[in-house]
Short mmCIF file of C-alpha atoms in Angstrom, two decimals:
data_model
loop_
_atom_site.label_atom_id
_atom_site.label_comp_id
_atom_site.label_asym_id
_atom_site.label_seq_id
_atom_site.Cartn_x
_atom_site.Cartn_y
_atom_site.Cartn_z
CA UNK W 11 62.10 34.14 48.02
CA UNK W 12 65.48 33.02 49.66
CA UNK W 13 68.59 34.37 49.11
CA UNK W 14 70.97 32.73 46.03
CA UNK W 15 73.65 33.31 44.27
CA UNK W 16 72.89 33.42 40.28
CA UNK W 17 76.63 32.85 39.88
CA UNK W 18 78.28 31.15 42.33
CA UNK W 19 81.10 33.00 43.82
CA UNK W 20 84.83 32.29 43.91
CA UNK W 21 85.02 32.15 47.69
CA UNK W 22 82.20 29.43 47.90
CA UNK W 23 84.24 27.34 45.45
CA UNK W 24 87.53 28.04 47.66
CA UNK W 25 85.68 26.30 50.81
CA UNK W 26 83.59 23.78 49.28
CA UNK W 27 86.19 22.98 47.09
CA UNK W 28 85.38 19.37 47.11
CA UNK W 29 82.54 19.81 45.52
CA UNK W 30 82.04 20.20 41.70
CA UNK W 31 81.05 23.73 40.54
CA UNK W 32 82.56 23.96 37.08
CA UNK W 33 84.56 21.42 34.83
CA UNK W 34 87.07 24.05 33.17
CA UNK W 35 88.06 22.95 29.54
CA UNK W 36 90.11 24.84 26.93
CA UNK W 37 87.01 23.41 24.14
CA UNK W 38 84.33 26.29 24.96
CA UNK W 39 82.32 23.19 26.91
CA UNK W 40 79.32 23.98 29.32
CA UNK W 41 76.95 21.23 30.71
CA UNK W 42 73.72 21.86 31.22
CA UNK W 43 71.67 20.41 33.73
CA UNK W 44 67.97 19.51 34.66
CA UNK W 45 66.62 19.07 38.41
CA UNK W 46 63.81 17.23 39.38
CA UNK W 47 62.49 15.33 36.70
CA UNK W 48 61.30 13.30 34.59
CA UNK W 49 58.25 15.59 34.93
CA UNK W 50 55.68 14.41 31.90
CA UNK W 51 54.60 18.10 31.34
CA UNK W 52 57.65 19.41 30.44
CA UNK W 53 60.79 16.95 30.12
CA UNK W 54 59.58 15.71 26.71
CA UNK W 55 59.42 19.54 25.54
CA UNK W 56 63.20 20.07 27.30
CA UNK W 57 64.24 16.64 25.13
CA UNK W 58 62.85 18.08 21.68
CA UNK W 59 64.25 22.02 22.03
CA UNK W 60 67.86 19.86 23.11
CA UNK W 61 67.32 17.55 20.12
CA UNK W 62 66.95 21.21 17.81
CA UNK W 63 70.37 21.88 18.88
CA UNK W 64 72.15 18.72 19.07
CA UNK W 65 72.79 19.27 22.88
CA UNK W 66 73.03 16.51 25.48
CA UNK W 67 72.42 17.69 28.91
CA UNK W 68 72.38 16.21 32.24
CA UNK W 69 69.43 15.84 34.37
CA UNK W 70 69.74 15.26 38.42
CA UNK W 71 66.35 12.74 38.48
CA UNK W 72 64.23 12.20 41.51
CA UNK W 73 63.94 8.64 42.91
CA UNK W 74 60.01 8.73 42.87
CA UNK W 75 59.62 10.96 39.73
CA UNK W 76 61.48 7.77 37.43
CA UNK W 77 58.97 5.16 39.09
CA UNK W 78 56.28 7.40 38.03
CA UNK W 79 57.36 8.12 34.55
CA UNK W 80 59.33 4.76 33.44
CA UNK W 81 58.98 5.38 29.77
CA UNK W 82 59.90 8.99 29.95
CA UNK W 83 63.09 8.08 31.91
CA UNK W 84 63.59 5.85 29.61
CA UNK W 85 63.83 8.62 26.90
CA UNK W 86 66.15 10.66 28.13
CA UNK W 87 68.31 7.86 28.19
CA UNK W 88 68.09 6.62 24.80
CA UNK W 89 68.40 10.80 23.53
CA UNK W 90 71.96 10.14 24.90
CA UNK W 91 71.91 11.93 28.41
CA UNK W 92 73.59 11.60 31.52
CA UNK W 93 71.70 10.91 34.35
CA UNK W 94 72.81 11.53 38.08
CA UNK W 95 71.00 11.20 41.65
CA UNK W 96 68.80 13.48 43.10
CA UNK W 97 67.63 11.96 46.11
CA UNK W 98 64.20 9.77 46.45
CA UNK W 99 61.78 12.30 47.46
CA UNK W 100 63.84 15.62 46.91
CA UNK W 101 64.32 15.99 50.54
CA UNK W 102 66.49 18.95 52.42
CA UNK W 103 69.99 17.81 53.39
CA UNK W 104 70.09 20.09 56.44
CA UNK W 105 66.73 19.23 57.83
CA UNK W 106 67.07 15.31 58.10
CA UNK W 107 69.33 13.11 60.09
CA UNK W 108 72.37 12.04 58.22
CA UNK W 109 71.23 8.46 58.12
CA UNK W 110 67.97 9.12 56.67
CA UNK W 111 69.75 11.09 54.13
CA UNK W 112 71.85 8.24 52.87
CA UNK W 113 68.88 6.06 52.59
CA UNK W 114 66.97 8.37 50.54
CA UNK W 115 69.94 8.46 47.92
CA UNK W 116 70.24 4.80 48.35
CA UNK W 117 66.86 4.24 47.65
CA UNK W 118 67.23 6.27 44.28
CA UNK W 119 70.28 4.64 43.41
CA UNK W 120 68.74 1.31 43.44
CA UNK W 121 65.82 2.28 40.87
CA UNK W 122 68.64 4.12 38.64
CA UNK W 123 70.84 0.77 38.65
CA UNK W 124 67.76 -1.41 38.27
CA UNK W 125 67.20 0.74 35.05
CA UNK W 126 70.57 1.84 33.74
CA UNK W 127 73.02 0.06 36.00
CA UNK W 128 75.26 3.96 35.57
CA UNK W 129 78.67 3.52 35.46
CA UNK W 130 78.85 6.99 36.79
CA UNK W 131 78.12 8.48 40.17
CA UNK W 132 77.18 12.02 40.32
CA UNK W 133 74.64 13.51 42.89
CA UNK W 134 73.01 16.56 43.19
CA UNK W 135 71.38 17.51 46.62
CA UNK W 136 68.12 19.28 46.14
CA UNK W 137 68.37 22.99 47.29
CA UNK W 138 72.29 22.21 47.18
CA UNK W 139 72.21 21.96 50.93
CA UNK W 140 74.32 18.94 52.35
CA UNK W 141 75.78 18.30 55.52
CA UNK W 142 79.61 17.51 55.71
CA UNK W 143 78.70 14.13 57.43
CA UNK W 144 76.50 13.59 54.03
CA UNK W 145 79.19 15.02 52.04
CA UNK W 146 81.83 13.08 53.14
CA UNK W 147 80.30 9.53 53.54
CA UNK W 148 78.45 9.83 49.56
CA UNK W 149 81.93 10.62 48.77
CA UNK W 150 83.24 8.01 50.31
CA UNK W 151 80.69 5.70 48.07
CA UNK W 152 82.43 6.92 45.18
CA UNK W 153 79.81 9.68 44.25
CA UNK W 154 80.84 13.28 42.64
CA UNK W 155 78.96 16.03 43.79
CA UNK W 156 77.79 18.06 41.13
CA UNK W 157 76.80 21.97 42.47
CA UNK W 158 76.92 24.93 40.00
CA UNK W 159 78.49 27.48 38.56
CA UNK W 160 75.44 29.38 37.08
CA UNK W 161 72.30 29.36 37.92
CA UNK W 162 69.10 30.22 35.77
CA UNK W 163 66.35 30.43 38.70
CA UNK W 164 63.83 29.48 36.98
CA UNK W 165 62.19 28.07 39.45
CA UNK W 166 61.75 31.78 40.81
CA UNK W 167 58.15 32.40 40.10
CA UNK W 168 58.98 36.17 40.71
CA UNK W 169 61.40 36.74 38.40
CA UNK W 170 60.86 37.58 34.32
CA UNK W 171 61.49 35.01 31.78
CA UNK W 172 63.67 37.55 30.51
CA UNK W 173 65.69 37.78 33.78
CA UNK W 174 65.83 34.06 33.74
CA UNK W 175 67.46 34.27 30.23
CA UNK W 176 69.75 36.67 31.08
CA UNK W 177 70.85 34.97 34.51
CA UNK W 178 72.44 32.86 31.98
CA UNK W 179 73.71 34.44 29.48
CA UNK W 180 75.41 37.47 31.22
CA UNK W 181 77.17 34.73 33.28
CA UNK W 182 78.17 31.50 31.64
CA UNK W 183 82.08 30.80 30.85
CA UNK W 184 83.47 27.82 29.27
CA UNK W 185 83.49 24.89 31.83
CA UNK W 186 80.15 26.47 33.43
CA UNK W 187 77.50 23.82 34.79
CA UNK W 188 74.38 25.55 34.42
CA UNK W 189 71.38 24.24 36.01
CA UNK W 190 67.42 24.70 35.24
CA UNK W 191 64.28 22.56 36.56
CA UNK W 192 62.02 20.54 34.32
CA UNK W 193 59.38 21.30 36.32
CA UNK W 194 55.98 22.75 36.68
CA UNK W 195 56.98 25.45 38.85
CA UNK W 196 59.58 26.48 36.41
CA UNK W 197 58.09 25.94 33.43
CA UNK W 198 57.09 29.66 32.65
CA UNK W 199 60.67 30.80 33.08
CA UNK W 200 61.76 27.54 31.36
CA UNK W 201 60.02 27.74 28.04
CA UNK W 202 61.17 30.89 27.31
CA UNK W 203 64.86 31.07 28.44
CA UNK W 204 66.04 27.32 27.07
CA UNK W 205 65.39 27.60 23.51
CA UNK W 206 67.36 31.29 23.54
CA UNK W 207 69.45 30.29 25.84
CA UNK W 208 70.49 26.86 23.40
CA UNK W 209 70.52 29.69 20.03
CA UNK W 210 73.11 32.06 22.47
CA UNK W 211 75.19 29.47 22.99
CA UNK W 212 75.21 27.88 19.83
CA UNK W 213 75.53 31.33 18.46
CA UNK W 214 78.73 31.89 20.60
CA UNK W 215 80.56 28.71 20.00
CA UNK W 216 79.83 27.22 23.02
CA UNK W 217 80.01 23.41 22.92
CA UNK W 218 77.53 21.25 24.84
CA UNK W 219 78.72 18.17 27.07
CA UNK W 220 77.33 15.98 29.81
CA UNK W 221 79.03 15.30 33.63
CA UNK W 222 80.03 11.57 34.03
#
């Protein structure tokens, strides 16, 4: 498994500082987020636990995932979530040319405003690796780049559920963006750390918000 931070540290936020890692508040807010989806076998499970807790959440969709799974997509809008870009075909910002890179958010931007016509632009690049030519022209377009302050790993097939939980709760703050997968791969890790993860905060007076 690479290397990654669970919590992203203050020196990484000092020199990407463009980028979005938290959204400090003085409410006790934290914004969840959901890579990679909509993913039939487990976004509508994700949707229900949120719904138990009254949470909205944001999830960082996949260009061919929505084409696949209209009606799902479709769900997480009408539950009341924010939805930002998350390239086409989930491809690796440092291992494509920068023009091919812009495409493949293009070419997810156009199914998202053929479906929801956003009025927000926030992107998320898969693996969070971006090139500063990326950066800066998707920035240029008006987008927000949405990184993280915490994250779960659940995607980490060699990690514990119960490391997964606590990757979580031993580091969230008010303003933290928190990220898991509603996917296959993290599914394991997923179904057990969300729903604690949802009581814990609850339970601690976090408040839930989404990233416009």
């Amino acid at each position: 498994m690479s290397f990654y931070w669970v919590k992203t540290n203050s020196f990484i936020k000092k020199i990407f500082s463009k980028y979005y890692w938290d959204i400090p508040n003085n409410e006790k807010k934290v914004y969840l987020t959901f890579d990679d989806g909509p993913t039939p076998e487990i976004t509508d499970w994700v949707l229900s636990e949120l719904k138990k807790f009254d949470a909205k959440a944001t999830f960082f969709c996949i260009g061919k995932n929505i084409k696949a799974n209209l009606s799902l997509f479709e769900k997480l809008i009408r539950d009341g979530h924010s939805i930002g870009n998350h390239t086409m075909n989930h491809v690796n910002g440092w291992k494509i040319q920068t023009k091919d890179y812009i495409e493949n958010v293009k070419n997810c931007a156009q199914i998202l405003e053929e479906e929801i016509k956003p009025n927000n632009l926030i992107f998320r690049p898969p693996y969070g690796k971006i090139k500063k030519a990326q950066s800066k022209i998707l920035r240029k377009l008006g987008y927000k780049i949405i990184m993280w302050d915490v994250l779960s790993a659940d995607f980490d097939q060699s990690i514990t559920p119960e490391k997964c939980l606590e990757n979580v709760t031993k580091n969230v703050k008010s303003g933290s963006v928190i990220v898991f997968h509603d996917s296959i791969k993290a599914s394991p890790n997923l179904k057990f750390a969300l729903p604690k993860t949802l009581h814990f905060l609850k339970e601690n007076g976090y408040k839930f918000d989404i990233i416009h």
